[in-house]
Amino acid sequence: MAKLFLVAALLLAAAAAAPALASSSSSSSGDTNNTAAPTAYEMVERYGFPRGILPEGVQSYVLRPDGSFEVLLSGDGVEGGGGGGDCEFRVGDGGAYLLRYGRRIAGNAREGSIRSLEGVSVKVLFAWLGIGQVDRAGDQLRFFVGPLSASFPLANFADCPRCRCGFDCAGGHAIAAAS
């Protein structure tokens, strides 16, 4: 039961990142008539996901007419700075699960669903498992790692997590350098 909750929490965090990435990519459609393109976080909300599925630090995004997207994270929150690393933070009860967003996140987005997700993974025991799909069902987000899934309340993703400390940066709960 605890393992399932861990997998679900990790999947939720990863899934949250993917929809935000997917929706934010629509700003690069080439429309120069708009002076202010929507942010990645605004685009995630347009797809029916909370902005907190995407961590702080989106550098750019591309959303194509077919729904495929790419999101690039700055990497500034990663230990050592420099903008070259992955974004990691803990989620779940007491930070039980470690989520990792690669610098590049890609997938295919449509209203309430992100499929073929790349660049988001969760650490389960000693292995990193890719989150491949995130779906919204009412007030829940369901994250899929292969045939397994876990659901979390939308309210858990109201705020954007920060690399290295997640949702509790003020509390000083940074993750250890070794993962």
Short mmCIF file of C-alpha atoms in Angstrom, two decimals:
data_model
loop_
_atom_site.label_atom_id
_atom_site.label_comp_id
_atom_site.label_asym_id
_atom_site.label_seq_id
_atom_site.Cartn_x
_atom_site.Cartn_y
_atom_site.Cartn_z
CA MET A 1 0.00 0.00 0.00
CA ALA A 2 2.82 2.40 0.88
CA LYS A 3 4.60 1.55 -2.37
CA LEU A 4 1.45 2.30 -4.37
CA PHE A 5 1.07 5.66 -2.61
CA LEU A 6 4.70 6.49 -3.35
CA VAL A 7 4.33 5.59 -7.00
CA ALA A 8 1.13 7.62 -7.16
CA ALA A 9 2.71 10.66 -5.55
CA LEU A 10 5.65 10.54 -7.90
CA LEU A 11 3.44 10.03 -10.87
CA LEU A 12 1.29 12.93 -9.85
CA ALA A 13 4.24 15.26 -9.58
CA ALA A 14 5.59 14.13 -12.92
CA ALA A 15 2.22 14.34 -14.55
CA ALA A 16 1.72 17.79 -13.24
CA ALA A 17 4.89 18.88 -14.94
CA ALA A 18 3.99 17.36 -18.25
CA PRO A 19 0.64 19.13 -18.81
CA ALA A 20 2.13 22.44 -17.95
CA LEU A 21 4.83 21.87 -20.43
CA ALA A 22 2.45 20.78 -23.09
CA SER A 23 0.13 23.73 -22.72
CA SER A 24 2.91 26.27 -22.53
CA SER A 25 4.33 25.28 -25.88
CA SER A 26 1.51 26.96 -27.79
CA SER A 27 3.16 30.34 -27.40
CA SER A 28 5.64 29.58 -30.16
CA SER A 29 3.03 29.32 -32.89
CA GLY A 30 4.60 32.26 -34.71
CA ASP A 31 1.72 34.69 -34.14
CA THR A 32 3.42 38.08 -33.93
CA ASN A 33 0.16 40.02 -33.47
CA ASN A 34 0.08 39.24 -29.76
CA THR A 35 2.45 41.31 -27.68
CA ALA A 36 2.29 38.98 -24.69
CA ALA A 37 2.15 35.27 -25.42
CA PRO A 38 0.64 33.08 -22.70
CA THR A 39 3.11 31.57 -20.27
CA ALA A 40 3.61 27.82 -20.01
CA TYR A 41 1.73 27.93 -16.71
CA GLU A 42 -1.26 29.68 -18.32
CA MET A 43 -1.25 27.14 -21.13
CA VAL A 44 -1.30 24.25 -18.68
CA GLU A 45 -4.44 25.71 -17.14
CA ARG A 46 -6.03 26.03 -20.60
CA TYR A 47 -5.62 22.27 -20.95
CA GLY A 48 -7.44 21.69 -17.67
CA PHE A 49 -4.42 21.07 -15.44
CA PRO A 50 -3.28 23.04 -12.39
CA ARG A 51 -0.19 25.20 -12.91
CA GLY A 52 1.63 23.33 -10.16
CA ILE A 53 2.23 20.29 -12.33
CA LEU A 54 5.05 22.30 -13.83
CA PRO A 55 8.01 23.37 -11.68
CA GLU A 56 9.25 26.94 -11.59
CA GLY A 57 11.87 27.79 -14.19
CA VAL A 58 10.32 27.26 -17.63
CA GLN A 59 12.76 28.81 -20.09
CA SER A 60 10.72 28.23 -23.28
CA TYR A 61 8.06 26.00 -24.79
CA VAL A 62 6.66 24.97 -28.17
CA LEU A 63 3.12 23.74 -28.74
CA ARG A 64 2.31 22.45 -32.22
CA PRO A 65 -1.17 22.35 -33.81
CA ASP A 66 -1.31 18.55 -33.41
CA GLY A 67 -0.88 18.91 -29.61
CA SER A 68 2.73 17.77 -29.47
CA PHE A 69 4.87 19.94 -27.22
CA GLU A 70 8.34 20.55 -25.84
CA VAL A 71 9.18 22.47 -22.69
CA LEU A 72 12.68 23.54 -21.69
CA LEU A 73 13.49 24.20 -18.04
CA SER A 74 16.25 26.61 -17.08
CA GLY A 75 17.92 24.20 -14.68
CA ASP A 76 18.74 27.12 -12.36
CA GLY A 77 17.30 25.35 -9.33
CA VAL A 78 19.61 22.40 -9.64
CA GLU A 79 22.44 22.14 -7.18
CA GLY A 80 25.48 23.90 -8.57
CA GLY A 81 23.39 26.21 -10.76
CA GLY A 82 24.65 26.68 -14.28
CA GLY A 83 21.36 25.73 -15.89
CA GLY A 84 22.55 22.34 -17.11
CA GLY A 85 20.97 19.81 -14.76
CA ASP A 86 17.68 18.13 -14.09
CA CYS A 87 15.08 19.49 -11.68
CA GLU A 88 14.52 17.19 -8.70
CA PHE A 89 12.31 17.55 -5.65
CA ARG A 90 10.50 15.40 -3.12
CA VAL A 91 6.74 14.83 -2.95
CA GLY A 92 4.35 12.76 -0.86
CA ASP A 93 4.01 12.39 2.88
CA GLY A 94 7.25 13.62 4.42
CA GLY A 95 8.90 13.89 1.01
CA ALA A 96 8.88 10.13 0.57
CA TYR A 97 9.24 10.22 -3.23
CA LEU A 98 11.79 11.87 -5.46
CA LEU A 99 10.60 13.35 -8.77
CA ARG A 100 12.87 14.33 -11.63
CA TYR A 101 12.08 16.65 -14.51
CA GLY A 102 14.65 16.59 -17.28
CA ARG A 103 15.73 19.85 -18.81
CA ARG A 104 13.53 18.90 -21.82
CA ILE A 105 9.98 17.64 -21.37
CA ALA A 106 7.91 16.50 -24.34
CA GLY A 107 4.64 14.78 -25.09
CA ASN A 108 1.24 15.17 -26.69
CA ALA A 109 -1.43 17.24 -24.95
CA ARG A 110 -5.17 17.52 -25.33
CA GLU A 111 -7.87 18.70 -22.95
CA GLY A 112 -7.45 16.79 -19.69
CA SER A 113 -4.77 14.38 -20.93
CA ILE A 114 -1.03 14.24 -21.63
CA ARG A 115 0.25 11.19 -23.48
CA SER A 116 3.64 9.96 -24.66
CA LEU A 117 5.25 11.99 -21.90
CA GLU A 118 9.05 12.14 -21.92
CA GLY A 119 11.41 13.73 -19.42
CA VAL A 120 9.50 13.16 -16.16
CA SER A 121 10.34 10.27 -13.84
CA VAL A 122 9.87 9.10 -10.29
CA LYS A 123 12.28 7.15 -8.13
CA VAL A 124 10.77 3.96 -6.75
CA LEU A 125 13.11 2.12 -4.44
CA PHE A 126 16.37 2.19 -6.43
CA ALA A 127 15.00 2.65 -9.94
CA TRP A 128 13.89 5.69 -11.93
CA LEU A 129 10.60 5.00 -13.74
CA GLY A 130 9.25 7.24 -16.50
CA ILE A 131 5.80 8.74 -16.16
CA GLY A 132 4.20 8.22 -19.55
CA GLN A 133 0.72 9.67 -19.14
CA VAL A 134 -1.28 12.06 -16.97
CA ASP A 135 -5.08 12.34 -17.05
CA ARG A 136 -7.49 14.62 -15.24
CA ALA A 137 -10.68 13.04 -13.89
CA GLY A 138 -12.82 15.59 -12.06
CA ASP A 139 -10.82 16.94 -9.13
CA GLN A 140 -8.14 14.23 -9.42
CA LEU A 141 -4.96 13.80 -11.48
CA ARG A 142 -4.05 10.24 -12.46
CA PHE A 143 -0.40 9.46 -13.25
CA PHE A 144 0.63 6.39 -15.20
CA VAL A 145 3.91 4.50 -15.03
CA GLY A 146 3.43 1.64 -17.43
CA PRO A 147 0.29 -0.25 -16.38
CA LEU A 148 0.32 1.21 -12.85
CA SER A 149 -1.42 4.44 -11.90
CA ALA A 150 -1.94 6.66 -8.90
CA SER A 151 -4.41 9.52 -8.32
CA PHE A 152 -3.95 12.76 -6.40
CA PRO A 153 -6.20 15.76 -5.65
CA LEU A 154 -5.84 18.76 -7.97
CA ALA A 155 -5.46 20.96 -4.90
CA ASN A 156 -2.04 19.38 -4.26
CA PHE A 157 -0.79 21.17 -7.40
CA ALA A 158 -2.06 24.68 -6.81
CA ASP A 159 1.49 26.05 -6.45
CA CYS A 160 4.51 25.39 -8.65
CA PRO A 161 7.26 23.36 -6.98
CA ARG A 162 10.85 24.60 -6.96
CA CYS A 163 13.82 22.49 -7.95
CA ARG A 164 15.73 21.00 -5.03
CA CYS A 165 13.07 21.86 -2.42
CA GLY A 166 9.67 21.17 -4.02
CA PHE A 167 6.57 22.57 -2.33
CA ASP A 168 8.23 23.38 1.02
CA CYS A 169 11.13 25.71 0.18
CA ALA A 170 10.42 27.99 3.15
CA GLY A 171 10.76 25.02 5.49
CA GLY A 172 14.29 24.36 4.26
CA HIS A 173 13.60 20.80 3.12
CA ALA A 174 16.07 20.59 0.25
CA ILE A 175 16.90 17.17 -1.08
CA ALA A 176 20.28 15.62 -0.50
CA ALA A 177 22.85 16.03 -3.24
CA ALA A 178 23.03 12.29 -3.79
CA SER A 179 20.02 10.66 -5.37
#
